[in-house]
Coordinates of C-alpha atoms in Angstrom, one line a residue:
M762 CA -15.2 3.8 9.3
T763 CA -17.0 7.0 8.6
T764 CA -19.4 8.2 11.2
E765 CA -22.6 9.9 10.5
T766 CA -22.8 13.4 12.2
S767 CA -24.8 13.0 15.3
Y768 CA -28.4 14.4 15.1
A769 CA -27.5 16.9 18.0
L770 CA -24.9 18.6 15.9
T771 CA -27.0 19.1 12.7
Q772 CA -29.5 21.4 14.5
P773 CA -29.6 25.2 14.2
A774 CA -27.3 25.5 17.2
Y775 CA -25.4 23.1 19.5
V776 CA -22.7 23.1 22.2
D777 CA -19.3 22.6 20.8
Q778 CA -16.8 23.3 23.6
S779 CA -16.6 23.6 27.3
H780 CA -14.0 25.3 29.6
L781 CA -13.2 24.2 33.1
V782 CA -11.0 25.9 35.7
V783 CA -9.2 23.3 37.8
T784 CA -6.6 23.4 40.7
D785 CA -4.5 20.3 39.6
L786 CA -4.1 20.5 35.9
P787 CA -1.9 17.4 35.4
L788 CA -4.3 15.2 37.5
V789 CA -7.5 16.4 35.8
S790 CA -6.1 16.5 32.3
G791 CA -4.6 13.0 32.8
F792 CA -8.1 11.7 33.9
Y793 CA -9.8 13.0 30.7
Q794 CA -7.0 11.5 28.6
S795 CA -6.7 8.1 30.2
M796 CA -10.3 7.5 31.5
L797 CA -12.3 9.4 28.8
G798 CA -9.8 8.9 25.9
L799 CA -9.6 12.5 24.9
K800 CA -6.3 13.6 23.2
V801 CA -4.2 16.7 23.8
I802 CA -4.6 19.2 21.0
E803 CA -2.7 22.1 22.5
K804 CA -0.6 22.3 25.7
A805 CA 0.4 25.4 27.6
P806 CA 1.7 26.0 31.2
S807 CA -1.7 27.4 32.1
G808 CA -3.9 24.9 30.4
D809 CA -4.6 22.0 28.0
V810 CA -7.1 21.8 25.1
L811 CA -8.4 18.3 24.7
G812 CA -10.5 16.8 22.0
V813 CA -11.1 14.0 19.5
N814 CA -9.4 13.7 16.1
G815 CA -8.1 17.3 16.2
L816 CA -11.5 18.7 17.1
P817 CA -11.3 20.7 20.4
L818 CA -14.0 19.8 23.0
L819 CA -12.7 20.6 26.4
T820 CA -10.3 23.4 27.6
L821 CA -8.8 23.0 31.1
T822 CA -7.0 25.9 32.7
T823 CA -5.5 26.5 36.1
D824 CA -4.8 29.5 38.1
S825 CA -3.0 29.7 41.5
K826 CA -5.7 32.1 42.7
A827 CA -8.6 29.8 41.7
Q828 CA -11.2 29.5 44.5
I829 CA -12.8 26.1 45.0
A830 CA -16.5 26.5 44.0
P831 CA -18.9 25.2 46.7
R832 CA -21.2 22.4 45.7
N833 CA -24.2 24.6 45.8
A834 CA -22.7 27.3 43.5
A835 CA -24.1 28.0 40.1
G836 CA -22.0 26.4 37.3
L837 CA -21.6 22.9 35.9
F838 CA -23.9 19.9 36.7
H839 CA -22.2 17.9 33.9
T840 CA -20.6 18.1 30.5
A841 CA -22.2 15.4 28.4
F842 CA -20.0 13.6 25.8
L843 CA -22.1 12.2 23.0
M844 CA -20.8 8.9 21.5
P845 CA -21.5 8.5 17.8
N846 CA -23.3 5.2 18.5
R847 CA -24.3 2.7 21.2
T848 CA -21.4 0.4 20.3
E849 CA -18.9 3.1 21.2
L850 CA -20.8 3.7 24.5
A851 CA -20.4 0.0 25.3
C852 CA -16.7 0.1 24.4
W853 CA -16.2 3.0 26.7
L854 CA -18.1 1.2 29.5
R855 CA -15.9 -1.9 29.0
H856 CA -12.7 0.3 29.2
A857 CA -14.1 2.1 32.4
A858 CA -14.9 -1.3 34.1
H859 CA -11.4 -2.6 33.3
N860 CA -9.8 0.6 34.7
N861 CA -11.8 0.8 37.9
V862 CA -13.5 4.1 36.9
V863 CA -16.0 4.9 39.6
L864 CA -19.5 5.5 38.2
D865 CA -22.0 7.8 39.8
G866 CA -25.0 6.2 38.1
A867 CA -26.5 5.1 34.8
S868 CA -29.9 5.9 33.3
D869 CA -32.1 5.1 30.4
H870 CA -33.8 8.4 29.4
L871 CA -35.9 6.9 26.6
V872 CA -34.2 9.2 24.1
S873 CA -30.7 8.2 25.2
E874 CA -28.7 5.8 27.4
A875 CA -26.4 7.7 29.8
I876 CA -23.6 6.9 32.2
Y877 CA -22.6 9.4 34.9
L878 CA -19.3 10.0 36.7
S879 CA -17.1 12.8 38.0
D880 CA -13.6 14.0 37.3
P881 CA -11.0 14.1 40.2
E882 CA -12.2 17.6 41.2
G883 CA -15.9 16.7 41.2
N884 CA -16.9 18.2 37.8
G885 CA -19.8 16.1 36.6
I886 CA -19.5 14.1 33.3
E887 CA -22.1 12.2 31.3
I888 CA -21.2 9.7 28.6
Y889 CA -24.1 8.9 26.5
A890 CA -25.5 7.6 23.2
D891 CA -28.7 8.8 21.6
R892 CA -31.4 6.4 20.5
P893 CA -32.4 7.0 16.8
H894 CA -34.3 10.2 16.6
E895 CA -37.3 8.5 14.8
A896 CA -37.8 6.4 17.9
W897 CA -38.3 9.4 20.2
K898 CA -41.9 10.3 21.3
F899 CA -43.1 13.9 21.2
H900 CA -46.1 15.3 23.1
E901 CA -48.7 17.5 21.3
D902 CA -47.0 20.7 22.7
G903 CA -43.8 19.6 20.9
Q904 CA -42.0 18.6 24.1
V905 CA -40.1 15.3 24.1
E906 CA -40.9 12.3 26.2
M907 CA -38.0 11.7 28.6
A908 CA -37.7 9.6 31.8
T909 CA -35.1 8.3 34.2
I910 CA -35.1 4.6 34.5
R911 CA -32.4 2.1 35.4
L912 CA -30.0 1.3 32.6
D913 CA -28.9 -2.3 32.3
L914 CA -25.1 -1.8 32.5
Q915 CA -24.4 -5.5 32.3
A916 CA -26.3 -5.9 29.0
L917 CA -24.5 -2.8 27.6
Y918 CA -21.1 -4.1 28.7
D919 CA -21.9 -7.5 27.2
S920 CA -22.7 -5.9 23.8
A921 CA -19.2 -4.4 23.5
P922 CA -16.8 -6.0 20.9
E923 CA -13.7 -7.5 22.4
D924 CA -11.3 -5.1 20.6
A925 CA -8.8 -3.0 22.4
W926 CA -10.1 0.5 23.1
G927 CA -8.3 3.3 21.3
G928 CA -9.8 6.3 22.9
M929 CA -12.9 8.4 22.0
A930 CA -14.1 7.6 18.5
D931 CA -14.1 10.1 15.7
G932 CA -17.5 11.8 15.8
T933 CA -17.6 12.1 19.6
A934 CA -18.9 15.5 20.6
I935 CA -20.3 17.5 23.5
G936 CA -24.0 16.6 23.0
H937 CA -25.2 18.9 25.7
I938 CA -24.2 20.8 28.8
H939 CA -26.2 20.7 32.0
L940 CA -26.0 23.7 34.4
Q941 CA -26.6 24.4 38.0
V942 CA -28.6 27.6 38.3
G943 CA -30.4 29.6 41.0
D944 CA -33.9 29.8 39.6
I945 CA -35.8 28.0 36.8
P946 CA -38.1 30.8 35.7
E947 CA -35.0 33.0 35.3
A948 CA -33.3 30.2 33.3
D949 CA -36.4 29.9 31.1
A950 CA -36.4 33.7 30.5
F951 CA -32.7 33.7 29.5
Y952 CA -32.3 30.5 27.5
R953 CA -35.7 30.4 25.9
D954 CA -36.8 34.0 25.6
V955 CA -33.4 35.7 25.1
L956 CA -31.3 33.1 23.3
G957 CA -34.3 31.6 21.4
L958 CA -33.8 28.0 22.4
T959 CA -37.0 25.8 22.6
L960 CA -38.1 24.4 26.0
M961 CA -38.1 20.6 25.2
A962 CA -38.9 19.1 28.6
R963 CA -39.4 19.9 32.3
Y964 CA -38.6 17.9 35.3
P965 CA -39.3 19.1 38.9
G966 CA -36.6 21.8 39.3
A967 CA -35.2 21.5 35.8
S968 CA -35.7 22.7 32.3
F969 CA -34.3 21.2 29.1
F970 CA -33.6 23.5 26.1
A971 CA -32.7 22.7 22.5
T972 CA -32.8 23.8 18.9
G973 CA -34.3 21.9 16.0
G974 CA -36.2 19.2 18.0
Y975 CA -33.2 17.7 19.8
H976 CA -34.0 16.5 23.4
H977 CA -31.7 19.1 24.9
H978 CA -28.5 21.0 24.1
V979 CA -28.6 22.9 27.4
A980 CA -30.3 21.9 30.7
A981 CA -30.6 23.9 33.9
N982 CA -31.5 22.7 37.3
I983 CA -31.8 23.9 40.9
W984 CA -31.3 20.5 42.6
N985 CA -28.2 21.6 44.5
S986 CA -28.1 25.3 43.7
R987 CA -31.6 26.8 44.5
G988 CA -31.2 30.5 45.1
A989 CA -27.5 30.6 43.9
G990 CA -26.2 34.0 42.9
A991 CA -23.6 34.8 40.2
R992 CA -20.3 32.9 40.3
T993 CA -17.3 34.8 41.5
E994 CA -14.4 35.5 39.1
G995 CA -11.8 32.7 39.0
M996 CA -14.0 30.0 40.7
T997 CA -13.1 26.4 39.8
G998 CA -15.5 24.5 37.6
L999 CA -17.3 25.7 34.6
S1000 CA -15.8 29.0 33.3
G1001 CA -17.8 28.9 30.1
Y1002 CA -19.0 27.1 27.0
T1003 CA -19.6 27.8 23.3
L1004 CA -23.0 27.6 21.5
R1005 CA -22.3 27.2 17.8
F1006 CA -24.9 28.1 15.3
N1007 CA -25.2 26.2 12.0
D1008 CA -27.8 28.8 11.1
K1009 CA -26.5 32.4 10.9
A1010 CA -30.0 33.8 11.1
A1011 CA -30.6 32.2 14.5
L1012 CA -27.3 33.6 15.8
D1013 CA -28.3 37.1 14.4
N1014 CA -31.6 36.8 16.2
A1015 CA -30.0 35.9 19.5
V1016 CA -27.5 38.8 19.2
A1017 CA -30.3 41.2 18.3
A1018 CA -32.2 40.1 21.5
L1019 CA -29.1 40.8 23.6
E1020 CA -28.8 44.3 22.1
R1021 CA -32.5 44.9 22.6
L1022 CA -32.5 43.8 26.2
E1023 CA -29.2 45.7 26.8
I1024 CA -27.4 42.5 27.9
K1025 CA -23.7 43.2 28.0
N1026 CA -21.7 41.3 25.4
D1027 CA -18.3 41.6 23.6
K1028 CA -17.1 40.5 20.3
R1029 CA -14.2 38.1 20.8
D1030 CA -12.6 35.1 19.0
G1031 CA -14.9 35.5 16.1
G1032 CA -18.0 35.2 18.3
V1033 CA -20.1 37.1 20.8
F1034 CA -19.2 36.6 24.5
L1035 CA -21.6 37.2 27.4
K1036 CA -22.5 35.8 30.8
D1037 CA -25.7 34.1 31.7
P1038 CA -27.6 35.4 34.8
W1039 CA -25.3 33.3 37.0
G1040 CA -22.0 34.5 35.6
I1041 CA -21.4 31.4 33.5
G1042 CA -19.5 32.5 30.3
L1043 CA -21.2 31.8 27.0
T1044 CA -19.7 32.4 23.5
L1045 CA -22.2 32.5 20.6
S1046 CA -20.5 31.7 17.3
A1047 CA -21.4 30.6 13.8

């Protein structure tokens, strides 16, 4: 079955990989493989690269000196894995229910249906499927209508076919990354004004940014982390992520803004590496 590329990934820029530092690599890697259905693409003593159908999505590395990040530190709120369609979300839910995966919650956001959980070291995970883009409602200012209402998990579960689950389906991707930051105006100044993402929605204490009219590729909130400073080197949790540009001009604009504002960046791995105001690594690539 060929899957259509998700709307999130056809926009000028999208998140394509995330990198977590963990203390127990076999435990955490095993969880992403058995419970989320990711496959090992590369294996090294210091880390695993996991993904779907040969496409890397998540890098897990470990370091004996890694310091456990406090809950109120800046960093990851969740990595959001986008299913290619609602049926795959239902199949995953069925698999999770039969394997006693503990869920943290489930929400209907109007634009999407989302299930929340955490990995064994407390890194947040969202598994979601978007509703068709043409069904989304937009306000006059261009922001998208989003809400948080209860998701009927039973109805979703009941819609799953009876087939055996074979892991994450081809076409699964990281649809967005949601960050814990110290200050929302500062997040707006960086993600909107420096990187050129569009502010798509606001919640109390949170901003949602995207390119090309998606509901959000990057979100930032202060719900646990108000006033947080920069992460220390080698902290567990989110080390960094990649923002991939389909549109080279948008990448050039972002890099030009970094130079103009004298924001430190290095060319590496064919991209441009920098840190956001909270020390979260970010690679811009095309």
